[in-house]
Amino acid sequence: MCGILALIHADTSSTSAAIELHEALYLLQHRGQDACGIATCASGGRIYQCKGNGMAAKVFHDGQRVADLPGFMGLGHLRYPTAGSSANAEAQPFYVNSPYGICFAHNGNLINASKLKRFLDYEAHRHINTDSDSELMLNIFANELNETKKARVNEEDLFASLSRMYSRCVGGWACTAMLAGFGVMGFRDPYGIRPMVLGARPTEDGNGSDYMLASESVALDQLGYTDIVDIQPGQAVIIKKGATPIFRQVHPQLSYAPDIFEYVYFARPDTVIDGISVHRSRQNMGFKLAETILKTLGPEAVKEIDVVIPIPETSNTSATSVAQRLDLPYCHAFVKNRYVFRTFIMPGQKARQKSVRRKLHAMKAEFDGKNVLLVDDSIVRGTTSQEIVNMAREAGARRVFFASCAPPITHAHIYGIDLASTRELIAHNRSGHDIAEHIGADQVIYQSLDDLKAACAELSPRGASTQEFEVGVFCGTYVTPVEEYYFEHLDRVRGKAQAFKKKENARAAVTNGSASEQVMRRSFRRTVSEGGSGSLAKHVANEHEELTNGASQATDEMVGQEQNQSQGQNETEPQTIRDRMDISLHNFGDYSEVGYS
């Protein structure tokens, strides 16, 4: 899951597109906290961009970098972890100069990425610099557009190129693109898995309208855009500078099946996706979950529950409905620290458990001596749920029931959301009893898949009987065809990305001093005892794994560059070189060692 944006002002002399895009990034920040970026186009077709790892406030220096991005149109992107994404080089929007100068922002995943990469290498002869599906898709589109062999293209050329791109790509996506000096466009996969909306806003002088594309309607609402419409599955829209939108069905609609996880967890409650209110759908989930709880526990056991407690914040709406339907007291007994975001967290189980306690605090008076019903949006790995149950018991809860608004998650997500590998999912090959025992709850109650689909479908303008959803994570049946090899490929890519991120996090721990004193002390001793034959950052990562996960021994890689350099020694091992590097002008995150961070 990512957040994507595109904006074009009616006034081509405007230089403030980045200001609006920057504000919209904050409105969609929940859709991606790993990386973000903005690319703009000014008069003359000059492209400006700023992107990197981190949240919007960090990447744009609390807005200071926006002044470096003049232009009347632009794209914005927020990245949530997807398979393969980790480096600054994979921050978006992406850019290729040929043909015509194209910027590209992508939300989703391609499940035939290996095939596309071979095509680009052996037939199109286009170089791919990252492991990102987004870069693949951009280059497929660029290659098709290049086939026009024209000095200048029009909207018909663009629509035709998109149609040919759709015939090659398989997966779920919503994308925005910008052609230098021409305009912006948006398009959506033939199944409607990932969301996209378009809104218009009259200019202050009355000469035309500004247009914005976004992943969620809330971004358009907050910035004054109205007449909001959903881009349909298989549909594309092109907005040339100084013109109105042109819509075209570039591929037959194969289904209308938005990812149901948008309604369960990802989207903001004040968003409407494909005509379905996220807030209302979560209310329905709560009502239906309450009926399941009543059937599972029985009326007498339900009467013994003292309070319904949401796990903030996504489950707040559903938990309210559960309490209302069961006629039970409702209390926000977990207080969330809103100022803890993605600060450095070392890899490993204990670190993840600590992060839960940094974000949530249990009010003892609301738990002490009570039977509590905890309501959460879903249970993925179970790490967070286990720690929350522990916190409830430490606060004095007598019995703890745990209810999930989503069914058991048993399969990998393959359309752009890196939930976890199948073997990491707590519900994979486990019964409800086993899961309850694992997280320490007295009982776990899951929403049924039929009830979850009904909770959303009942609100659909297309009718409850015909509305479909992408629900593969719950049952293993995906809306697109999936080759068996893809799941092995996904695990390999995910493992590579996790290893890369672990190494980056270890370096950050040394730099900012956030590695624990015990880890730093032991790591330093190991580095010294080996005569400088292991970098401190690497040992920090390895020592942390030994302390938290019982790893047998640390490996010795990236040998003692820091100590050897300080002693003026010449006999050092070669420096480890990144396998990915972005050379965009403002991608400062890749060059922190020379003072650009």
Coordinates of C-alpha atoms in Angstrom, one line a residue:
M1 CA 0.0 0.0 0.0
C2 CA 1.2 3.5 -0.9
G3 CA -0.2 6.9 -1.3
I4 CA -0.2 8.5 -4.7
L5 CA -1.0 12.0 -5.9
A6 CA -1.1 14.1 -9.1
L7 CA -1.9 17.7 -9.5
I8 CA -2.2 20.2 -12.4
H9 CA -3.1 23.9 -12.0
A10 CA -5.1 25.7 -14.7
D11 CA -2.6 28.5 -14.6
T12 CA 0.5 27.3 -16.2
S13 CA 2.5 30.2 -14.8
S14 CA 1.8 28.9 -11.3
T15 CA 4.8 27.8 -9.2
S16 CA 2.8 26.4 -6.2
A17 CA 1.9 22.8 -7.1
A18 CA 4.4 21.5 -4.7
I19 CA 2.8 23.4 -1.8
E20 CA -0.5 21.6 -2.3
L21 CA 1.2 18.2 -2.9
H22 CA 3.2 18.6 0.3
E23 CA 0.1 19.3 2.3
A24 CA -1.6 16.3 0.7
L25 CA 1.2 14.1 1.7
Y26 CA 0.4 14.8 5.4
L27 CA -3.3 13.9 4.7
L28 CA -2.2 10.5 3.3
Q29 CA 0.8 9.9 5.6
H30 CA -1.0 6.9 7.1
R31 CA -0.6 5.2 3.7
G32 CA 3.2 5.2 3.8
Q33 CA 5.8 6.1 6.4
D34 CA 8.9 4.5 4.9
A35 CA 9.6 7.0 2.1
C36 CA 8.0 9.9 0.2
G37 CA 8.7 12.3 -2.6
I38 CA 7.4 15.0 -4.9
A39 CA 8.3 15.7 -8.5
T40 CA 7.1 18.9 -10.3
C41 CA 7.2 20.4 -13.7
A42 CA 7.7 24.1 -14.4
S43 CA 7.5 26.1 -17.6
G44 CA 9.8 24.8 -20.3
G45 CA 9.3 21.2 -19.1
R46 CA 12.0 21.3 -16.4
I47 CA 11.5 18.5 -13.8
Y48 CA 12.3 19.1 -10.1
Q49 CA 12.2 16.4 -7.5
C50 CA 12.9 15.8 -3.8
K51 CA 12.5 12.3 -2.3
G52 CA 14.0 10.0 0.3
N53 CA 13.4 7.6 3.1
G54 CA 11.3 8.8 6.0
M55 CA 8.1 10.7 6.7
A56 CA 7.1 13.9 4.9
A57 CA 8.3 16.2 7.7
K58 CA 11.8 14.6 7.6
V59 CA 12.2 14.4 3.8
F60 CA 11.0 17.9 3.2
H61 CA 12.7 19.4 6.3
D62 CA 9.3 20.5 7.7
G63 CA 8.4 22.2 4.4
Q64 CA 11.7 24.0 3.7
R65 CA 12.5 21.9 0.7
V66 CA 9.2 22.7 -1.0
A67 CA 10.6 26.1 -2.2
D68 CA 13.1 24.1 -4.4
L69 CA 10.2 22.5 -6.3
P70 CA 8.6 25.2 -8.6
G71 CA 6.0 24.2 -11.1
F72 CA 2.3 24.2 -12.1
M73 CA 1.9 20.4 -12.0
G74 CA 3.4 17.5 -10.2
L75 CA 3.2 14.1 -8.5
G76 CA 3.5 13.0 -4.9
H77 CA 4.1 9.5 -3.4
L78 CA 4.2 7.9 0.0
R79 CA 5.7 4.4 0.4
Y80 CA 4.5 1.7 2.7
P81 CA 6.8 -1.3 2.8
T82 CA 6.3 -3.6 -0.2
A83 CA 8.3 -6.6 -1.3
G84 CA 11.7 -5.4 -2.4
S85 CA 11.4 -1.8 -1.2
S86 CA 13.9 -0.5 1.3
A87 CA 16.6 1.8 -0.2
N88 CA 16.4 5.5 -0.8
A89 CA 16.8 4.6 -4.5
E90 CA 13.3 3.1 -4.4
A91 CA 11.7 6.3 -3.1
Q92 CA 9.2 7.7 -5.7
P93 CA 8.2 9.3 -8.0
F94 CA 10.5 7.6 -10.5
Y95 CA 11.8 9.5 -13.6
V96 CA 13.0 8.4 -17.0
N97 CA 14.2 11.0 -19.5
S98 CA 13.3 8.9 -22.6
P99 CA 10.9 9.3 -24.2
Y100 CA 9.6 12.8 -23.5
G101 CA 10.5 12.9 -19.8
I102 CA 8.1 10.8 -17.7
C103 CA 7.6 10.9 -13.9
F104 CA 5.7 8.0 -12.3
A105 CA 4.1 7.2 -8.9
H106 CA 2.8 3.7 -8.3
N107 CA 0.7 2.0 -5.7
G108 CA 0.5 -1.8 -6.0
N109 CA 2.4 -4.8 -7.1
L110 CA 3.1 -6.7 -10.3
I111 CA 3.0 -10.5 -10.0
N112 CA 4.7 -11.1 -13.3
A113 CA 7.7 -8.9 -12.4
S114 CA 10.3 -11.5 -13.4
K115 CA 8.9 -11.9 -16.9
L116 CA 8.7 -8.1 -17.3
K117 CA 12.3 -7.7 -16.2
R118 CA 13.5 -10.2 -18.8
F119 CA 11.5 -8.5 -21.5
L120 CA 13.0 -5.1 -20.7
D121 CA 16.5 -6.6 -20.6
Y122 CA 16.5 -8.8 -23.7
E123 CA 14.0 -7.1 -25.9
A124 CA 13.5 -3.5 -24.9
H125 CA 17.1 -3.0 -23.7
R126 CA 16.1 -0.8 -20.9
H127 CA 18.2 -0.9 -17.7
I128 CA 16.4 -1.4 -14.3
N129 CA 18.3 0.0 -11.4
T130 CA 16.2 -1.2 -8.4
D131 CA 14.1 -4.1 -7.2
S132 CA 10.9 -2.0 -7.4
D133 CA 8.0 -3.1 -9.5
S134 CA 7.2 0.6 -9.9
E135 CA 10.4 1.1 -11.9
L136 CA 9.5 -1.9 -14.1
M137 CA 6.1 -0.6 -14.9
L138 CA 7.4 2.9 -15.7
N139 CA 9.8 1.4 -18.2
I140 CA 7.2 -0.9 -19.7
F141 CA 5.1 2.2 -20.3
A142 CA 8.1 4.3 -21.5
N143 CA 9.0 1.5 -24.0
E144 CA 5.5 1.3 -25.4
L145 CA 5.3 5.1 -25.7
N146 CA 8.7 5.1 -27.5
E147 CA 7.2 2.9 -30.2
T148 CA 5.3 6.0 -31.5
K149 CA 8.7 7.3 -32.9
K150 CA 7.1 10.8 -32.8
A151 CA 8.8 14.0 -31.8
R152 CA 5.6 15.0 -29.9
V153 CA 2.8 12.7 -28.6
N154 CA -0.9 13.4 -28.0
E155 CA -3.5 11.8 -25.8
E156 CA -4.3 9.1 -28.3
D157 CA -0.7 8.0 -28.3
L158 CA -0.7 7.9 -24.5
F159 CA -4.0 5.9 -24.3
A160 CA -2.7 3.4 -26.9
S161 CA 0.6 3.0 -25.0
L162 CA -1.3 2.4 -21.8
S163 CA -3.4 -0.3 -23.5
R164 CA -0.3 -2.1 -24.7
M165 CA 1.3 -1.8 -21.2
Y166 CA -1.9 -3.3 -19.6
S167 CA -1.6 -6.3 -21.9
R168 CA 1.9 -7.0 -20.5
C169 CA 1.4 -6.3 -16.8
V170 CA -0.5 -8.5 -14.3
G171 CA -1.3 -7.4 -10.7
G172 CA -3.0 -4.7 -8.8
W173 CA -2.1 -1.0 -9.3
A174 CA -3.2 2.6 -9.2
C175 CA -0.7 5.0 -10.8
T176 CA -0.2 8.6 -11.6
A177 CA 2.2 9.9 -14.3
M178 CA 3.4 13.2 -15.6
L179 CA 4.8 13.9 -19.0
A180 CA 7.1 16.9 -19.1
G181 CA 5.4 20.0 -20.5
F182 CA 2.3 18.0 -21.5
G183 CA 0.1 17.1 -18.4
V184 CA -0.7 14.4 -15.9
M185 CA -2.6 11.2 -16.0
G186 CA -3.9 8.5 -13.7
F187 CA -4.9 4.9 -14.4
R188 CA -6.1 1.8 -12.4
D189 CA -5.8 -2.0 -12.8
P190 CA -8.6 -3.9 -14.6
Y191 CA -9.8 -5.4 -11.3
G192 CA -10.0 -2.1 -9.3
I193 CA -7.8 -3.5 -6.5
R194 CA -6.0 -0.3 -5.6
P195 CA -8.1 3.0 -5.2
M196 CA -7.9 6.3 -7.1
V197 CA -10.1 9.3 -7.2
L198 CA -10.2 12.6 -9.2
G199 CA -11.5 15.9 -8.0
A200 CA -11.8 19.4 -9.5
R201 CA -11.6 22.9 -8.0
P202 CA -12.5 26.2 -9.8
T203 CA -9.6 28.7 -9.9
E204 CA -9.9 31.9 -7.9
D205 CA -10.1 34.0 -11.1
G206 CA -12.7 31.7 -12.6
N207 CA -10.5 30.8 -15.6
G208 CA -10.7 27.1 -15.6
S209 CA -10.2 24.4 -12.9
D210 CA -7.4 22.8 -11.1
Y211 CA -7.4 18.9 -10.9
M212 CA -6.0 16.5 -8.4
L213 CA -5.8 12.7 -8.4
A214 CA -5.3 10.9 -5.1
S215 CA -5.5 7.5 -3.4
E216 CA -8.2 8.7 -1.0
S217 CA -11.0 11.2 -1.2
V218 CA -9.9 12.8 2.1
A219 CA -7.0 14.5 0.4
L220 CA -9.3 16.1 -2.1
D221 CA -11.9 17.1 0.5
Q222 CA -9.4 18.9 2.7
L223 CA -7.9 20.8 -0.2
G224 CA -11.2 22.1 -1.5
Y225 CA -11.7 19.7 -4.5
T226 CA -15.2 18.7 -5.3
D227 CA -17.0 16.6 -8.0
I228 CA -15.0 13.7 -6.8
V229 CA -15.2 10.6 -9.0
D230 CA -13.6 7.1 -8.8
I231 CA -11.3 6.1 -11.6
Q232 CA -12.9 2.9 -12.8
P233 CA -11.1 -0.5 -13.2
G234 CA -9.1 -0.5 -16.4
Q235 CA -9.8 3.2 -16.9
A236 CA -7.3 6.0 -17.5
V237 CA -7.7 9.8 -17.4
I238 CA -5.4 12.3 -19.0
I239 CA -5.4 16.0 -18.1
K240 CA -3.4 18.2 -20.5
K241 CA -2.2 21.6 -19.4
G242 CA -5.0 24.1 -19.9
A243 CA -7.6 21.4 -20.7
T244 CA -10.3 19.3 -19.1
P245 CA -9.9 15.6 -18.2
I246 CA -10.3 13.0 -20.9
F247 CA -11.3 9.5 -19.8
R248 CA -10.7 6.3 -21.7
Q249 CA -11.2 2.6 -21.0
V250 CA -7.8 1.3 -21.9
H251 CA -8.4 -2.3 -20.9
P252 CA -11.7 -4.2 -20.4
Q253 CA -13.0 -4.2 -16.8
L254 CA -12.3 -7.7 -15.5
S255 CA -13.9 -7.2 -12.1
Y256 CA -14.7 -4.5 -9.6
A257 CA -12.9 -5.9 -6.6
P258 CA -11.3 -3.3 -4.3
D259 CA -8.9 -4.7 -1.7
I260 CA -11.1 -5.2 1.4
F261 CA -8.1 -4.4 3.6
E262 CA -8.5 -0.7 2.6
Y263 CA -11.7 -0.8 4.7
V264 CA -10.4 -2.9 7.5
Y265 CA -7.2 -1.0 8.2
F266 CA -5.4 1.1 5.6
A267 CA -7.7 3.9 4.7
R268 CA -8.7 6.8 6.9
P269 CA -12.2 6.6 8.3
D270 CA -13.2 9.9 6.7
T271 CA -12.5 8.5 3.2
V272 CA -15.0 7.1 0.7
I273 CA -13.5 4.4 -1.6
D274 CA -15.5 3.3 -4.6
G275 CA -18.7 4.8 -3.2
I276 CA -18.3 2.9 0.2
S277 CA -17.7 5.0 3.3
V278 CA -14.8 3.5 5.3
H279 CA -16.4 4.8 8.5
R280 CA -19.7 3.2 7.8
S281 CA -18.1 -0.1 6.7
R282 CA -16.3 -0.3 10.1
Q283 CA -19.5 0.4 11.9
N284 CA -21.0 -2.6 10.1
M285 CA -18.0 -4.7 10.9
G286 CA -18.5 -4.0 14.5
F287 CA -22.2 -4.9 14.5
K288 CA -21.5 -8.2 12.7
L289 CA -18.6 -9.0 14.9
A290 CA -20.8 -8.5 18.0
E291 CA -23.2 -11.1 16.7
T292 CA -20.3 -13.5 16.2
I293 CA -19.1 -12.8 19.8
L294 CA -22.6 -13.5 21.1
K295 CA -22.8 -16.8 19.3
T296 CA -19.3 -17.9 20.3
L297 CA -19.3 -16.9 23.9
G298 CA -23.0 -17.2 24.7
P299 CA -25.3 -14.6 26.3
E300 CA -24.2 -15.5 29.9
A301 CA -20.5 -15.2 29.2
V302 CA -21.1 -11.9 27.4
K303 CA -22.9 -10.5 30.4
E304 CA -19.8 -11.2 32.5
I305 CA -17.7 -8.9 30.3
D306 CA -17.1 -5.6 32.1
V307 CA -15.9 -3.4 29.3
V308 CA -15.2 -3.2 25.6
I309 CA -11.7 -1.7 24.8
P310 CA -10.5 -0.7 21.3
I311 CA -6.9 -1.1 20.3
P312 CA -6.4 2.5 18.9
E313 CA -7.0 3.8 16.5
T314 CA -8.3 1.9 13.5
S315 CA -10.6 -0.3 15.6
N316 CA -12.2 2.6 17.4
T317 CA -15.3 2.7 15.2
S318 CA -15.9 -1.0 15.1
A319 CA -15.3 -1.4 18.9
T320 CA -18.0 1.3 19.5
S321 CA -20.5 -0.7 17.4
V322 CA -19.6 -3.9 19.3
A323 CA -20.2 -2.3 22.7
Q324 CA -23.5 -0.8 21.4
R325 CA -24.8 -4.1 20.0
L326 CA -23.8 -6.1 23.1
D327 CA -25.0 -3.3 25.5
L328 CA -21.7 -3.2 27.2
P329 CA -19.6 -0.3 28.6
Y330 CA -17.0 1.2 26.2
C331 CA -13.7 2.7 27.3
H332 CA -10.5 4.0 25.6
A333 CA -8.3 2.2 28.2
F334 CA -5.2 2.2 26.0
V335 CA -3.8 5.6 25.6
K336 CA -1.8 6.1 22.4
N337 CA 1.3 8.3 22.3
R338 CA 0.8 10.3 19.1
Y339 CA 4.4 11.5 19.1
V340 CA 6.0 8.1 18.6
F341 CA 6.4 7.5 14.9
R342 CA 9.0 5.4 13.1
T343 CA 12.1 6.3 15.1
F344 CA 14.9 3.8 14.9
I345 CA 13.9 0.3 16.1
M346 CA 16.4 -2.5 16.0
P347 CA 15.3 -5.7 14.2
G348 CA 14.1 -8.5 16.3
Q349 CA 11.1 -9.7 18.4
K350 CA 11.9 -7.9 21.6
A351 CA 12.4 -4.6 19.8
R352 CA 9.0 -5.0 18.2
Q353 CA 7.5 -5.7 21.6
K354 CA 9.1 -2.6 23.1
S355 CA 7.7 -0.5 20.2
V356 CA 4.2 -1.5 21.2
R357 CA 4.8 -0.3 24.8
R358 CA 6.2 3.0 23.5
K359 CA 3.0 3.6 21.5
L360 CA 0.4 2.4 24.0
H361 CA -0.1 2.7 27.7
A362 CA -2.8 0.7 29.7
M363 CA -4.7 2.7 32.3
K364 CA -4.6 0.3 35.3
A365 CA -7.9 1.6 36.8
E366 CA -9.8 0.5 33.7
F367 CA -8.4 -3.1 33.7
D368 CA -7.9 -3.9 37.4
G369 CA -10.1 -6.9 38.4
K370 CA -12.2 -6.7 35.2
N371 CA -13.1 -9.1 32.3
V372 CA -12.2 -7.2 29.2
L373 CA -13.1 -7.6 25.5
L374 CA -10.3 -6.1 23.4
V375 CA -11.2 -5.3 19.8
D376 CA -8.6 -4.9 17.1
D377 CA -8.8 -4.5 13.3
S378 CA -6.8 -7.6 12.6
I379 CA -4.2 -10.0 13.8
V380 CA -1.2 -10.4 11.5
R381 CA 2.0 -11.9 13.1
G382 CA 0.5 -11.8 16.6
T383 CA 3.5 -9.9 18.1
T384 CA 1.5 -6.8 18.8
S385 CA -1.6 -8.7 20.0
Q386 CA 0.5 -10.7 22.4
E387 CA 2.1 -7.7 23.9
I388 CA -1.3 -5.9 24.2
V389 CA -2.7 -8.9 26.1
N390 CA 0.3 -8.9 28.4
M391 CA -0.2 -5.2 29.1
A392 CA -3.9 -5.8 29.9
R393 CA -3.0 -8.6 32.3
E394 CA -0.2 -6.6 33.9
A395 CA -2.8 -3.8 34.5
G396 CA -4.9 -6.3 36.5
A397 CA -7.4 -7.7 33.9
R398 CA -9.0 -10.9 35.3
R399 CA -10.0 -12.4 31.9
V400 CA -9.0 -11.1 28.4
F401 CA -11.1 -11.8 25.3
F402 CA -9.6 -10.7 22.0
A403 CA -11.9 -10.0 19.0
S404 CA -10.6 -9.3 15.4
C405 CA -12.7 -7.3 12.9
A406 CA -11.0 -9.3 10.1
P407 CA -11.0 -13.1 9.6
P408 CA -7.7 -15.1 10.2
I409 CA -5.0 -13.9 7.8
T410 CA -3.6 -17.0 6.4
H411 CA -2.0 -16.0 3.1
A412 CA 0.5 -13.4 1.8
H413 CA -0.7 -10.1 0.4
I414 CA 0.5 -9.9 -3.2
Y415 CA -0.9 -6.5 -4.4
G416 CA 1.5 -4.1 -2.8
I417 CA 1.2 -4.6 1.0
D418 CA 4.1 -6.4 2.7
L419 CA 2.0 -7.7 5.7
A420 CA 4.3 -10.8 6.2
S421 CA 5.4 -14.0 4.6
T422 CA 2.9 -16.8 4.9
R423 CA 5.0 -18.6 7.5
E424 CA 5.2 -15.5 9.7
L425 CA 1.4 -15.2 9.9
I426 CA 0.1 -16.4 13.2
A427 CA -3.1 -17.9 11.7
H428 CA -1.2 -19.9 9.1
N429 CA -1.9 -23.6 10.1
R430 CA -3.1 -22.6 13.6
S431 CA -6.5 -23.0 15.1
G432 CA -8.3 -20.3 17.0
H433 CA -7.5 -22.1 20.3
D434 CA -3.8 -22.2 19.3
I435 CA -3.8 -18.5 18.5
A436 CA -5.4 -17.6 21.8
E437 CA -2.8 -19.7 23.7
H438 CA 0.0 -18.1 21.7
I439 CA -1.0 -14.5 22.4
G440 CA -2.1 -15.3 26.0
A441 CA -5.8 -14.5 25.6
D442 CA -8.6 -16.5 27.2
Q443 CA -10.3 -16.7 23.8
V444 CA -9.9 -15.2 20.3
I445 CA -13.0 -14.4 18.2
Y446 CA -12.6 -13.7 14.5
Q447 CA -15.0 -12.1 12.1
S448 CA -16.2 -14.5 9.4
L449 CA -15.2 -13.7 5.8
D450 CA -18.8 -13.6 4.7
D451 CA -19.7 -11.1 7.4
L452 CA -16.7 -8.9 6.5
K453 CA -17.6 -8.8 2.8
A454 CA -21.3 -8.1 3.7
A455 CA -20.3 -5.3 6.0
C456 CA -18.8 -3.4 3.0
A457 CA -20.9 -4.7 0.2
E458 CA -24.2 -3.5 1.9
L459 CA -22.9 0.1 1.4
S460 CA -21.9 -0.3 -2.3
P461 CA -23.7 1.8 -4.9
R462 CA -23.3 -1.2 -7.2
G463 CA -25.5 -3.4 -5.0
A464 CA -24.6 -5.8 -2.3
S465 CA -25.3 -8.9 -4.5
T466 CA -22.8 -7.9 -7.2
Q467 CA -20.1 -6.2 -5.2
E468 CA -16.8 -8.2 -5.1
F469 CA -13.6 -7.7 -3.1
E470 CA -10.0 -8.8 -3.2
V471 CA -9.8 -11.2 -0.1
G472 CA -6.9 -13.5 -1.0
V473 CA -5.1 -12.9 2.3
F474 CA -8.0 -14.7 4.1
C475 CA -8.6 -17.6 1.8
G476 CA -5.8 -17.9 -0.7
T477 CA -8.1 -17.1 -3.7
Y478 CA -6.8 -14.0 -5.5
V479 CA -8.7 -12.0 -8.1
T480 CA -5.9 -12.2 -10.6
P481 CA -4.2 -15.4 -11.8
V482 CA -1.1 -16.2 -9.8
E483 CA 1.8 -18.5 -10.9
E484 CA 2.9 -20.8 -8.1
Y485 CA 6.6 -19.6 -8.4
Y486 CA 5.5 -16.1 -7.5
F487 CA 5.2 -16.8 -3.8
E488 CA 8.8 -18.2 -3.7
H489 CA 9.9 -15.1 -5.5
L490 CA 8.1 -12.9 -3.0
D491 CA 9.8 -14.6 -0.1
R492 CA 13.3 -14.2 -1.7
V493 CA 12.7 -10.5 -2.4
R494 CA 11.3 -9.9 1.0
G495 CA 14.3 -11.6 2.6
K496 CA 16.7 -9.5 0.6
A497 CA 14.9 -6.3 1.5
Q498 CA 14.8 -7.2 5.2
A499 CA 18.6 -8.0 5.3
F500 CA 19.3 -4.6 3.6
K501 CA 17.1 -2.7 6.1
K502 CA 18.7 -4.5 9.1
K503 CA 22.1 -3.4 7.9
E504 CA 20.9 0.2 7.4
N505 CA 19.2 0.3 10.8
A506 CA 22.4 -1.0 12.5
R507 CA 24.3 1.9 10.9
A508 CA 21.7 4.3 12.1
A509 CA 21.9 2.9 15.6
V510 CA 25.6 3.6 15.8
T511 CA 25.2 7.1 14.3
N512 CA 22.3 8.4 16.5
G513 CA 23.2 6.4 19.6
S514 CA 19.9 4.6 19.8
A515 CA 21.4 1.1 20.1
S516 CA 21.2 -0.1 23.7
E517 CA 24.1 0.4 26.0
Q518 CA 24.5 -3.4 26.4
V519 CA 24.5 -4.0 22.7
M520 CA 27.0 -1.2 22.0
R521 CA 29.3 -2.3 24.8
R522 CA 29.4 -5.9 23.7
S523 CA 29.7 -4.9 20.0
F524 CA 32.6 -2.6 20.7
R525 CA 34.4 -5.3 22.7
R526 CA 34.0 -7.8 19.8
T527 CA 35.2 -5.2 17.3
V528 CA 38.3 -4.5 19.4
S529 CA 39.0 -8.1 20.3
E530 CA 39.1 -9.0 16.6
G531 CA 41.7 -6.3 15.9
G532 CA 39.3 -4.2 13.9
S533 CA 38.1 -7.1 11.8
G534 CA 34.4 -6.3 12.0
S535 CA 32.5 -3.0 11.7
L536 CA 30.8 -1.7 14.8
A537 CA 27.5 -1.2 12.9
K538 CA 27.5 -4.8 11.8
H539 CA 28.3 -6.1 15.3
V540 CA 25.5 -4.0 16.7
A541 CA 23.0 -5.8 14.4
N542 CA 24.5 -9.2 15.3
E543 CA 24.8 -8.6 19.0
H544 CA 21.1 -7.4 19.1
E545 CA 20.1 -10.7 17.3
E546 CA 22.0 -12.7 19.9
L547 CA 20.5 -10.9 22.9
T548 CA 16.9 -10.9 21.6
N549 CA 16.6 -14.0 19.4
G550 CA 19.3 -16.3 20.7
A551 CA 21.4 -16.3 17.6
S552 CA 24.3 -18.6 17.8
Q553 CA 27.1 -16.3 16.7
A554 CA 27.6 -13.1 14.8
T555 CA 29.1 -13.1 11.4
D556 CA 32.1 -10.9 10.5
E557 CA 31.4 -8.8 7.5
M558 CA 32.4 -5.2 6.4
V559 CA 35.6 -5.5 8.4
G560 CA 36.8 -2.7 10.7
Q561 CA 36.8 0.2 8.3
E562 CA 36.2 2.7 11.1
Q563 CA 39.0 1.6 13.4
N564 CA 41.5 0.9 10.7
Q565 CA 41.0 4.3 9.1
S566 CA 41.5 6.1 12.4
Q567 CA 44.8 4.3 12.9
G568 CA 45.9 5.0 9.3
Q569 CA 46.2 1.4 8.4
N570 CA 46.2 0.4 4.7
E571 CA 45.3 -3.3 5.1
T572 CA 41.5 -3.2 5.2
E573 CA 38.9 -5.2 3.4
P574 CA 37.2 -3.6 0.4
Q575 CA 34.3 -1.4 1.2
T576 CA 30.9 -2.9 0.7
I577 CA 29.2 -1.2 -2.2
R578 CA 25.5 -0.7 -2.4
D579 CA 23.7 -2.7 -5.1
R580 CA 21.3 0.2 -5.7
M581 CA 21.8 3.9 -5.9
D582 CA 19.5 6.8 -7.0
I583 CA 21.3 9.7 -8.6
S584 CA 18.4 12.1 -8.5
L585 CA 19.5 15.6 -7.5
H586 CA 17.6 16.0 -4.3
N587 CA 17.7 12.4 -3.0
F588 CA 19.9 13.4 -0.2
G589 CA 19.3 10.3 1.9
D590 CA 21.8 8.3 -0.2
Y591 CA 24.6 10.8 0.6
S592 CA 24.4 11.4 4.3
E593 CA 28.1 10.7 4.8
V594 CA 28.9 13.9 2.9
G595 CA 26.6 16.2 4.8
Y596 CA 23.3 16.3 2.8
S597 CA 21.0 14.7 5.5

